[in-house]
Tab-separated table of N, CA, C and O in Angstrom:
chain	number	residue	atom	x	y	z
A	24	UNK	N	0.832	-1.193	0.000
A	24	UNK	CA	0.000	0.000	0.000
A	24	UNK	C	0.868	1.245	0.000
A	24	UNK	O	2.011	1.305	0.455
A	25	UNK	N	0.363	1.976	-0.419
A	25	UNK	CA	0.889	3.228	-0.210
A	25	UNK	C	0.095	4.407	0.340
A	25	UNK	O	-1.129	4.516	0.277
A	26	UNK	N	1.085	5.420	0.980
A	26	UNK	CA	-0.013	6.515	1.820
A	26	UNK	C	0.353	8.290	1.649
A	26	UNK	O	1.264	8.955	2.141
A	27	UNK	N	-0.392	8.544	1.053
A	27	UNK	CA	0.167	10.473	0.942
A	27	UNK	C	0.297	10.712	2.504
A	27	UNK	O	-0.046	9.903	3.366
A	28	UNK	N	0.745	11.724	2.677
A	28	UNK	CA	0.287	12.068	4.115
A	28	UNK	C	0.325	14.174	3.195
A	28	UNK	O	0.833	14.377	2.092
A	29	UNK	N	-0.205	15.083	3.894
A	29	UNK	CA	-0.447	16.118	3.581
A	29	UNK	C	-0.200	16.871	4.577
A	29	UNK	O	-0.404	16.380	5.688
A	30	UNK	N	0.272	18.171	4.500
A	30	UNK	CA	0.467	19.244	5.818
A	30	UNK	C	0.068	20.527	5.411
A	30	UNK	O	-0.356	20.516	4.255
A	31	UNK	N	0.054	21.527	5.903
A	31	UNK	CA	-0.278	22.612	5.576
A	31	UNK	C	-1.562	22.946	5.279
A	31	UNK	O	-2.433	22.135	5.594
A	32	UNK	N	-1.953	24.218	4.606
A	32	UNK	CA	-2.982	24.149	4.890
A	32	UNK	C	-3.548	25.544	5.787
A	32	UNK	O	-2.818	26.263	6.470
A	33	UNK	N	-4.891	25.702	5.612
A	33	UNK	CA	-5.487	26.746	6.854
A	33	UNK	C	-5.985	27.782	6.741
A	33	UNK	O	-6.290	27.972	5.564
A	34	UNK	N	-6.313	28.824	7.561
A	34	UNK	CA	-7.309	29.882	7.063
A	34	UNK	C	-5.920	31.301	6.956
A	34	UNK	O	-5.167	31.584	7.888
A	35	UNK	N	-5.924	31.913	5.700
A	35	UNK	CA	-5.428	33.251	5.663
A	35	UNK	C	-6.070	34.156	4.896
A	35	UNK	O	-6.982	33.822	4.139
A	36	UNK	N	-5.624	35.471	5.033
A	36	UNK	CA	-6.582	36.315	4.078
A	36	UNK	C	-5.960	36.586	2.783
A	36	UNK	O	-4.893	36.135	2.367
A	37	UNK	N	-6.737	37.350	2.229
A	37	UNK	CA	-6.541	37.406	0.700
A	37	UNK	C	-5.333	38.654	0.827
A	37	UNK	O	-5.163	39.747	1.367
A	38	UNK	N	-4.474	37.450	-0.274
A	38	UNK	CA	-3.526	38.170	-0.573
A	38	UNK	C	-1.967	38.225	0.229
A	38	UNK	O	-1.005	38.980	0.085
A	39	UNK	N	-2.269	36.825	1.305
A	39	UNK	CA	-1.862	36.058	1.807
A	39	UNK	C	-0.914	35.040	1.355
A	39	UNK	O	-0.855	34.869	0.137
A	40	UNK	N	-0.029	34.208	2.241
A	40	UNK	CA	0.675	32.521	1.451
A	40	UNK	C	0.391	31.876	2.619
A	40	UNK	O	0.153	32.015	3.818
A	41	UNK	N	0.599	30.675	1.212
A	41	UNK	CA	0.574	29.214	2.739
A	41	UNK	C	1.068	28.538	1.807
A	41	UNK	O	0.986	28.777	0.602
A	42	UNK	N	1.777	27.379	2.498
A	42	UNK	CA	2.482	26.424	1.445
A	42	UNK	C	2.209	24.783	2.037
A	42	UNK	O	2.578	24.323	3.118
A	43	UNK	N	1.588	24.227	1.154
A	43	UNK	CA	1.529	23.163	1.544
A	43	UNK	C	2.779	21.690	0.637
A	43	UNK	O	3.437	21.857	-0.390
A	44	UNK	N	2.694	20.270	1.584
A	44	UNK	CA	3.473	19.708	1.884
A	44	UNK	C	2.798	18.221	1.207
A	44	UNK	O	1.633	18.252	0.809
A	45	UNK	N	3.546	17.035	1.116
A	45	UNK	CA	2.739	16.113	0.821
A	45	UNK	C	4.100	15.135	0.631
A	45	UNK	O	5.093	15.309	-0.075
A	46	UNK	N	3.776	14.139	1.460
A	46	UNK	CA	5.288	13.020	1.409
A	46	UNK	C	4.302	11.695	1.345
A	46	UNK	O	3.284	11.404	1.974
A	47	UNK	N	5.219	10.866	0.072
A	47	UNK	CA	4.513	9.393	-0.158
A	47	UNK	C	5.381	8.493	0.424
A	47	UNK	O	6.598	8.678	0.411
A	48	UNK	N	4.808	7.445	0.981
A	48	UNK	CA	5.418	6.549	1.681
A	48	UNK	C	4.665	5.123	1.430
A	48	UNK	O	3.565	4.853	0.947
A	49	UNK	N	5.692	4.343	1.947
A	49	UNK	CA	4.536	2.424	1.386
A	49	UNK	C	5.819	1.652	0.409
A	49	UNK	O	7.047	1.705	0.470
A	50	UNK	N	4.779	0.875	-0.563
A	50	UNK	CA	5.726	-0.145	-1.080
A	50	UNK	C	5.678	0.963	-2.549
A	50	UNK	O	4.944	0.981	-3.536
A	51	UNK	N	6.555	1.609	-2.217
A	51	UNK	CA	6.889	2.564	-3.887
A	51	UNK	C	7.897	2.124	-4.554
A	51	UNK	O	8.921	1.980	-3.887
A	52	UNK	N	7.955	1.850	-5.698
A	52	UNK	CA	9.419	1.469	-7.021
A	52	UNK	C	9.348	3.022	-7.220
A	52	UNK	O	10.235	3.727	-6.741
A	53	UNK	N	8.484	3.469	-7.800
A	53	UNK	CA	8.910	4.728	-8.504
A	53	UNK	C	7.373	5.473	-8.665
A	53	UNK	O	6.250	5.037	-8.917
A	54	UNK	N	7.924	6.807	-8.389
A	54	UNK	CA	6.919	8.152	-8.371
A	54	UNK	C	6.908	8.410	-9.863
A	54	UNK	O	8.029	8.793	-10.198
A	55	UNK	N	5.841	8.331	-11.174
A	55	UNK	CA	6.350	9.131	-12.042
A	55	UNK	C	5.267	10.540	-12.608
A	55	UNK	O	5.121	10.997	-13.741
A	56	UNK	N	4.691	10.910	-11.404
A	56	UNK	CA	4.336	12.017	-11.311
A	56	UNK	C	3.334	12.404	-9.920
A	56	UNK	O	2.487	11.612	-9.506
A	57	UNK	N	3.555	13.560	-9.378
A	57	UNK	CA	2.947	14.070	-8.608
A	57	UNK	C	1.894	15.384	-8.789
A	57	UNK	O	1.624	15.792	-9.919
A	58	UNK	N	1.313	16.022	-7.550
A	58	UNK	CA	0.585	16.836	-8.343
A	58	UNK	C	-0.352	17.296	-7.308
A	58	UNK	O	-0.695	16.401	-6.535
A	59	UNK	N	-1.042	18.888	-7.008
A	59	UNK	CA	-2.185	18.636	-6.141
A	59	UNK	C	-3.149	18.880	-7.546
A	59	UNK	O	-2.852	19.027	-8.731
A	60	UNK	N	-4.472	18.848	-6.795
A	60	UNK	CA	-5.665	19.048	-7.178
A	60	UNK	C	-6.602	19.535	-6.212
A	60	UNK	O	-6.489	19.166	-5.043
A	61	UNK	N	-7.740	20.512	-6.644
A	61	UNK	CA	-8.464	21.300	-5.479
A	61	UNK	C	-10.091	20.620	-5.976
A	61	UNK	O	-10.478	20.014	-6.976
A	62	UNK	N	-10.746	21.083	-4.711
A	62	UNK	CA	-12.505	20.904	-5.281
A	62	UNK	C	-13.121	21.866	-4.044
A	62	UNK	O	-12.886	21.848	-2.836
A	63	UNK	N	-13.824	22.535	-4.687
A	63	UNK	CA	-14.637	24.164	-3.965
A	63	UNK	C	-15.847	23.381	-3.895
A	63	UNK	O	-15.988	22.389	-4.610
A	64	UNK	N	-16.963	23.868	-2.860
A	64	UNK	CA	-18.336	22.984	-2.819
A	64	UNK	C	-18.846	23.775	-3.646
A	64	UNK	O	-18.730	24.974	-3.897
A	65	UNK	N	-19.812	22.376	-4.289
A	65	UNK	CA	-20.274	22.633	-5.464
A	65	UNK	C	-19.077	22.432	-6.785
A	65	UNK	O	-19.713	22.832	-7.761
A	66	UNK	N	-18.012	22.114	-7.169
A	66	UNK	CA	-17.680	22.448	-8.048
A	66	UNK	C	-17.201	20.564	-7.875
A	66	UNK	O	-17.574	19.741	-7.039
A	67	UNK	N	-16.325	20.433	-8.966
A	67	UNK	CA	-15.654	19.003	-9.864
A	67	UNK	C	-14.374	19.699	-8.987
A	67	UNK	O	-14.104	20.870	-8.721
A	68	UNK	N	-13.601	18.173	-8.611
A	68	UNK	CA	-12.220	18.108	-8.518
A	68	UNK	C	-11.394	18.642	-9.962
A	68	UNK	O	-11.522	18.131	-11.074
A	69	UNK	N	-10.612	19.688	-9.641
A	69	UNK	CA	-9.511	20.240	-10.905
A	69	UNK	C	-8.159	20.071	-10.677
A	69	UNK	O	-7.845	19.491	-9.637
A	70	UNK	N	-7.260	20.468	-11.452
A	70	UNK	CA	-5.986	19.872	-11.098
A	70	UNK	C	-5.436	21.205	-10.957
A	70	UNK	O	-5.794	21.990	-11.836
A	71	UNK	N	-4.539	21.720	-9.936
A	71	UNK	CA	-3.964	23.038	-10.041
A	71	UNK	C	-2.623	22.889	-10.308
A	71	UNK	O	-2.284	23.441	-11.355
A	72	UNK	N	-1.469	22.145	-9.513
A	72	UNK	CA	-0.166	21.902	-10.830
A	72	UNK	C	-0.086	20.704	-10.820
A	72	UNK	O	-0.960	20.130	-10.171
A	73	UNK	N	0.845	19.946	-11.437
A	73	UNK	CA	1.572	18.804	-11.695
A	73	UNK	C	3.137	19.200	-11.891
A	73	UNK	O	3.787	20.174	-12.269
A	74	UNK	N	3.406	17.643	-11.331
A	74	UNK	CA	5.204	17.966	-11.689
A	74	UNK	C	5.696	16.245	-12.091
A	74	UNK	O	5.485	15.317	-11.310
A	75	UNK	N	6.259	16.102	-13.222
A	75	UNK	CA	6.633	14.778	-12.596
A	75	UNK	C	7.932	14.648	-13.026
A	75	UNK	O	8.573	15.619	-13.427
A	76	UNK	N	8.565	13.054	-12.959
A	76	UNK	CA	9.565	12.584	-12.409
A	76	UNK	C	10.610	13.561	-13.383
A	76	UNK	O	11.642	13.953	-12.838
A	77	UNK	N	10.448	13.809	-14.285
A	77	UNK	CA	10.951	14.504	-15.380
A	77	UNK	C	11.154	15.598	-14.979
A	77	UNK	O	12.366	15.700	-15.173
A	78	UNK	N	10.803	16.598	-14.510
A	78	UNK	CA	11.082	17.885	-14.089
A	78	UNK	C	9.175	18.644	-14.728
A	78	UNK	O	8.535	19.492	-14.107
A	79	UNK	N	8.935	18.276	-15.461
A	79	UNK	CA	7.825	19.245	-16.095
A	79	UNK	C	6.755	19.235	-15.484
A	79	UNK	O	6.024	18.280	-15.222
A	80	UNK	N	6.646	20.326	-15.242
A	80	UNK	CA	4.959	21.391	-14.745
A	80	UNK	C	4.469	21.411	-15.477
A	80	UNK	O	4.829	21.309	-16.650
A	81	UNK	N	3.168	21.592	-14.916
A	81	UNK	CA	1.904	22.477	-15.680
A	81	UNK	C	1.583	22.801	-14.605
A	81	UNK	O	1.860	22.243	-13.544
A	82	UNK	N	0.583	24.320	-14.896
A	82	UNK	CA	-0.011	24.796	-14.026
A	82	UNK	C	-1.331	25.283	-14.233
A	82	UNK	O	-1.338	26.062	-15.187
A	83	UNK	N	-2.640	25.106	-13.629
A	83	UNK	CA	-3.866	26.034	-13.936
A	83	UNK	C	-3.756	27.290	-14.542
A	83	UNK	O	-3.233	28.078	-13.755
A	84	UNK	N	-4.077	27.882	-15.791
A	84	UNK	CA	-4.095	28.859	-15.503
A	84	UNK	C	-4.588	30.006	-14.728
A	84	UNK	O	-4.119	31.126	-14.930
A	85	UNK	N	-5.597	29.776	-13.765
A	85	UNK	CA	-5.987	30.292	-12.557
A	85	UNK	C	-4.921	30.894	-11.887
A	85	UNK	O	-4.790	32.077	-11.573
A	86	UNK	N	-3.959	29.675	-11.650
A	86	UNK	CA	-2.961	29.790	-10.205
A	86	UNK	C	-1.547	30.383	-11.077
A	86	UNK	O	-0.580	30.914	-10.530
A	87	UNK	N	-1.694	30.154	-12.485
A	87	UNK	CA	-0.246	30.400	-12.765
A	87	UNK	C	0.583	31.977	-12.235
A	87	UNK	O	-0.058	33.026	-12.306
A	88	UNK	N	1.978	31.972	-11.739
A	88	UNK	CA	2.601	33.223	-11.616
A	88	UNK	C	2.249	33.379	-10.016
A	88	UNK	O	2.894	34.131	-9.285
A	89	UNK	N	1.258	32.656	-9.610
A	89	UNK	CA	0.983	32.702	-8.179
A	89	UNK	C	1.376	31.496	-7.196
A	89	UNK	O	1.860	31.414	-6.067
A	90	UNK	N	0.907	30.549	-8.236
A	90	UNK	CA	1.482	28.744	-7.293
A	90	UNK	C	2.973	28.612	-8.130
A	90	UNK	O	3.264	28.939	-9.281
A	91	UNK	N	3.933	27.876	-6.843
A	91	UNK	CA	5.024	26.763	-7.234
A	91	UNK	C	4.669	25.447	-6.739
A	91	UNK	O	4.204	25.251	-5.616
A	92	UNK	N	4.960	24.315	-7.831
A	92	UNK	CA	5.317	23.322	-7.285
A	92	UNK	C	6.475	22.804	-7.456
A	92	UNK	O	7.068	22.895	-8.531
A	93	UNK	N	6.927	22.222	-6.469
A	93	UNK	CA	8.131	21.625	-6.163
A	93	UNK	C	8.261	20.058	-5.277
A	93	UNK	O	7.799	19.766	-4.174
A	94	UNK	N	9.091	19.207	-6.260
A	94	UNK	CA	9.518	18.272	-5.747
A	94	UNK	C	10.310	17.340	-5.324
A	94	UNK	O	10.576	17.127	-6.507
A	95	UNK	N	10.947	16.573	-4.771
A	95	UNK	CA	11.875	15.754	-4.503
A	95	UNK	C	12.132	14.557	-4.485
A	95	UNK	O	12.111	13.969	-3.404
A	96	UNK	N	12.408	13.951	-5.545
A	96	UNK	CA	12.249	12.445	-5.953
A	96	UNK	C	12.838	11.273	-5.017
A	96	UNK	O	12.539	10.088	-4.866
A	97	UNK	N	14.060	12.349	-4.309
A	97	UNK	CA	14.371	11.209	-3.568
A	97	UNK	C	13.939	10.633	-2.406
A	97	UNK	O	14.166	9.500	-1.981
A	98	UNK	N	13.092	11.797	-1.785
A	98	UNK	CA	11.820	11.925	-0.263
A	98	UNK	C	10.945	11.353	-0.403
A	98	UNK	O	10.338	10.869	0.552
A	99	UNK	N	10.532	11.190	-1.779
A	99	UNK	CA	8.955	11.233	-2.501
A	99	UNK	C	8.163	12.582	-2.343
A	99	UNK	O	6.979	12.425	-2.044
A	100	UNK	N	8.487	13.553	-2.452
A	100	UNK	CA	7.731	14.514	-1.727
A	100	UNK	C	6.992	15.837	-2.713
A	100	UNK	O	7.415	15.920	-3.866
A	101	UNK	N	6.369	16.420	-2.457
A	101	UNK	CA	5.900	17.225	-3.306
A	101	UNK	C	5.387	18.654	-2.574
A	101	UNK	O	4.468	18.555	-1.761
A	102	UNK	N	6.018	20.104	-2.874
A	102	UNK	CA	5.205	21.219	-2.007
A	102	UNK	C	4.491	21.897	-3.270
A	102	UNK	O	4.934	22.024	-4.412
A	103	UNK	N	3.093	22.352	-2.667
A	103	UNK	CA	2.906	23.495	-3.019
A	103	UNK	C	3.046	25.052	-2.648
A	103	UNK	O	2.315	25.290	-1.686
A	104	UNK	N	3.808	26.308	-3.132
A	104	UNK	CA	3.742	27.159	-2.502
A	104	UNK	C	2.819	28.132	-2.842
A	104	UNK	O	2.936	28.575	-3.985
A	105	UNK	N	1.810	28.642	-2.058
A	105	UNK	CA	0.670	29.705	-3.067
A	105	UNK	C	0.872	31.004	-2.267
A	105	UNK	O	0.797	31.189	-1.052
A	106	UNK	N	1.150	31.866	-3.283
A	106	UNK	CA	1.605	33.317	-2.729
A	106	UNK	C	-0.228	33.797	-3.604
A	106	UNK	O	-1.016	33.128	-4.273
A	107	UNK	N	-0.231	35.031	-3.194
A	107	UNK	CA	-1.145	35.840	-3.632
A	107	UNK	C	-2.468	35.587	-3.854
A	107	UNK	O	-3.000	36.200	-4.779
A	108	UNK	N	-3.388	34.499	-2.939
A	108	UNK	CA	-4.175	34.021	-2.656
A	108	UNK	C	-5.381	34.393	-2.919
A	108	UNK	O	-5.422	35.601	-2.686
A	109	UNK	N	-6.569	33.962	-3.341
A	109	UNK	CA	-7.728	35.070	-3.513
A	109	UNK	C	-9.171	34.172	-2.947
A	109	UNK	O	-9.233	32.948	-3.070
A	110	UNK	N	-9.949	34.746	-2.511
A	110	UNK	CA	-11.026	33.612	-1.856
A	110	UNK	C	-11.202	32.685	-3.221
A	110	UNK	O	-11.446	31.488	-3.069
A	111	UNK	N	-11.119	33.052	-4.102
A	111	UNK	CA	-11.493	31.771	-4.928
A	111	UNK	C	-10.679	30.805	-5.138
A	111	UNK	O	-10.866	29.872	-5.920
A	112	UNK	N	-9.631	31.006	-4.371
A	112	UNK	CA	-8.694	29.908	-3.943
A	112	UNK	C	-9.075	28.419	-2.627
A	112	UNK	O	-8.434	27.477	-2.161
A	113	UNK	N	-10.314	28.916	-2.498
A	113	UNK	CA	-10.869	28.276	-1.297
A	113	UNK	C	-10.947	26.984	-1.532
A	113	UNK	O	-12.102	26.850	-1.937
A	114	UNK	N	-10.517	26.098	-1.534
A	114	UNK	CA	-11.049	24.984	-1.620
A	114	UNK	C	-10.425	23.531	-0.372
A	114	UNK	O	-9.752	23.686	0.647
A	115	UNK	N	-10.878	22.435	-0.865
A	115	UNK	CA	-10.098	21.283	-0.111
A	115	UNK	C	-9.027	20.854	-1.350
A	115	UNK	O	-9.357	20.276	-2.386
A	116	UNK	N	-7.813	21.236	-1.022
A	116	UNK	CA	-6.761	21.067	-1.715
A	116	UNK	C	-5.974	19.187	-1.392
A	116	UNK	O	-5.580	18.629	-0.368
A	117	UNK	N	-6.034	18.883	-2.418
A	117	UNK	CA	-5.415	17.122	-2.625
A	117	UNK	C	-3.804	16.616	-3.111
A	117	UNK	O	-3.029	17.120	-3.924
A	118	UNK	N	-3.710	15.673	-2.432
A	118	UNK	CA	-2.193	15.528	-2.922
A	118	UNK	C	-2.290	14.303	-3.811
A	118	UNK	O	-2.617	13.210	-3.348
A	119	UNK	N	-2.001	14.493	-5.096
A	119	UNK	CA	-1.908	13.023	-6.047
A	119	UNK	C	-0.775	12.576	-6.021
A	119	UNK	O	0.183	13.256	-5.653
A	120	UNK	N	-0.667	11.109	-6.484
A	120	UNK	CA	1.059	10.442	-6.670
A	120	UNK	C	0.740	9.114	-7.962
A	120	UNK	O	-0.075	8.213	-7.763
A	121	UNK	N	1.419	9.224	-9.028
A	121	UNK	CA	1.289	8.653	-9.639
A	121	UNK	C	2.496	7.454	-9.716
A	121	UNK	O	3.657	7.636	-10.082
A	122	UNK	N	1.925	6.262	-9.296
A	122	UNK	CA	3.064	5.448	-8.449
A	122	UNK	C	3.095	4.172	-9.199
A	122	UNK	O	2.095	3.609	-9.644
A	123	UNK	N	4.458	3.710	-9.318
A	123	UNK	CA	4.191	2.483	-10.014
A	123	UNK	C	5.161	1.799	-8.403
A	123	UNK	O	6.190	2.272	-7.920
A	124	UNK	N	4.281	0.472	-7.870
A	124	UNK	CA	4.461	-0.453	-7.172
A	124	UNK	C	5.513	-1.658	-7.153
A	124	UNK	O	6.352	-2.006	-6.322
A	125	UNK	N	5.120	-2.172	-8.445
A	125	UNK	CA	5.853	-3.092	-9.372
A	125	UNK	C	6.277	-2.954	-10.419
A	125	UNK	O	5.746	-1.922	-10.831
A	126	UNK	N	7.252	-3.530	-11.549
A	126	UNK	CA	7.700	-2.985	-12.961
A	126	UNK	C	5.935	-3.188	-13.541
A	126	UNK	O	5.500	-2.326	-14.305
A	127	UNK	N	5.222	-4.102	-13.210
A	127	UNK	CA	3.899	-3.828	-13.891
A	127	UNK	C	2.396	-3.191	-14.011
A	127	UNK	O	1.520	-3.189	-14.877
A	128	UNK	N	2.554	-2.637	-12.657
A	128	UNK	CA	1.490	-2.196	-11.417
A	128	UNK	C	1.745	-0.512	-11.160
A	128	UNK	O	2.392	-0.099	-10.198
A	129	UNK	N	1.206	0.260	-12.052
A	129	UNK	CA	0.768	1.417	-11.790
A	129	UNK	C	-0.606	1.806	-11.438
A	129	UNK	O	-1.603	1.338	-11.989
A	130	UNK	N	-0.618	2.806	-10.365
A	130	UNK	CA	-1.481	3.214	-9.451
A	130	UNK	C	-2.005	5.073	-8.845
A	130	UNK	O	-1.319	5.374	-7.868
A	131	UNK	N	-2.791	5.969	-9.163
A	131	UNK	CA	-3.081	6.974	-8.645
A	131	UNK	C	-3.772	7.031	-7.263
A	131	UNK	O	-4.873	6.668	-6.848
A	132	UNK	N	-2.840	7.545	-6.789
A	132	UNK	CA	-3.118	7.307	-5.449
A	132	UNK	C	-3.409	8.503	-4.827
A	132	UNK	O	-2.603	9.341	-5.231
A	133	UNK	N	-4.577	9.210	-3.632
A	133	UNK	CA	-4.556	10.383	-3.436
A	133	UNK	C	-4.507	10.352	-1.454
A	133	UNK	O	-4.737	9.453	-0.645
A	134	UNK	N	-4.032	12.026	-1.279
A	134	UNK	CA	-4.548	12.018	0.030
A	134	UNK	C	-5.670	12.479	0.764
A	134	UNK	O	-6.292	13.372	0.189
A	135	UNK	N	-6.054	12.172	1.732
A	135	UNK	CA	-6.879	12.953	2.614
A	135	UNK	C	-7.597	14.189	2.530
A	135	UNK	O	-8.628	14.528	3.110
A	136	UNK	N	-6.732	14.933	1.544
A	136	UNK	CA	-6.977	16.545	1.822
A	136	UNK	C	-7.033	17.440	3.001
A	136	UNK	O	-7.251	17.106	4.165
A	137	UNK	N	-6.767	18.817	2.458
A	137	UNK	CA	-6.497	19.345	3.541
A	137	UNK	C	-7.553	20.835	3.203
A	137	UNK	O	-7.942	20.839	2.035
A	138	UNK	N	-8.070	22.112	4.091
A	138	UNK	CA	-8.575	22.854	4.037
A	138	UNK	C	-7.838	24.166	3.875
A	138	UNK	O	-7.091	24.615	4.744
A	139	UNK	N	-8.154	24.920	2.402
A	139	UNK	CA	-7.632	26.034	2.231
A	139	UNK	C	-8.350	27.083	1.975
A	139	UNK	O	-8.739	27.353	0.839
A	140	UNK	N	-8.696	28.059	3.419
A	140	UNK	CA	-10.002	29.160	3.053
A	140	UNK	C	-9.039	30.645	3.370
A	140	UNK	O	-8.278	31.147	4.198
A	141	UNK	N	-9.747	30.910	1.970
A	141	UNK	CA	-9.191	32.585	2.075
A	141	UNK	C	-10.005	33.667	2.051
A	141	UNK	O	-10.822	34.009	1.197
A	142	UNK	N	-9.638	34.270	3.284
A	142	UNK	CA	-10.617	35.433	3.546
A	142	UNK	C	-11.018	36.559	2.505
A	142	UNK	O	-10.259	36.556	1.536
A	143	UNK	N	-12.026	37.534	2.453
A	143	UNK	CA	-11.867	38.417	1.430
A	143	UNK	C	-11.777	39.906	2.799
A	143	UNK	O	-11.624	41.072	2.434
């Protein structure tokens, strides 16, 4: 099995940072991409960046110029940093890991989530 674990997180106001955290742990061969994703009530889970084993991002264009992601292949780990925050940033923010187990056994695996509300 494998397990995200997530940190960060919490209430700030607009125009604000917070940076969140996300370390994979379990029976991992190899990470070959990470990534959060948010969901606002009422709305569909979206993806805000990705990074994988390769070095390459994408980013929402929502968040772009405002979110970094960053990761560390050898931790398993993945941060997000979000500077310049806006309530429509509100959401329950997710940590993905795109994990292969075995040379044959790939798996998306997510965490818990965590709560990100921004004041106006």
């Amino acid at each position: 099995q494998v397990q995200l674990v997530e940190s960060g997180g919490g209430l700030v106001q607009a125009g604000g940072s917070l940076r969140l955290s996300c370390a994979a742990s379990g029976r991992i061969l190899s990470i070959d991409a990470m990534g959060w994703y948010r969901q606002a009530p009422g709305k569909e889970r979206e993806s805000v960046a990705t990074i994988t084993s390769g070095g390459s991002i994408n980013y929402a264009d929502s968040v772009k110029g405002r979110f970094t992601i960053s990761g560390d292949n050898g931790k398993n780990t993945v941060n997000l940093q979000m500077n310049s925050l806006k309530p429509e940033d509100t959401a329950v923010y997710y940590c993905n890991a795109l994990v292969s187990t075995t040379t044959t056994w790939r798996y998306s695996y997510w965490g818990q989530g965590t709560q990100v509300t921004v004041s106006s």
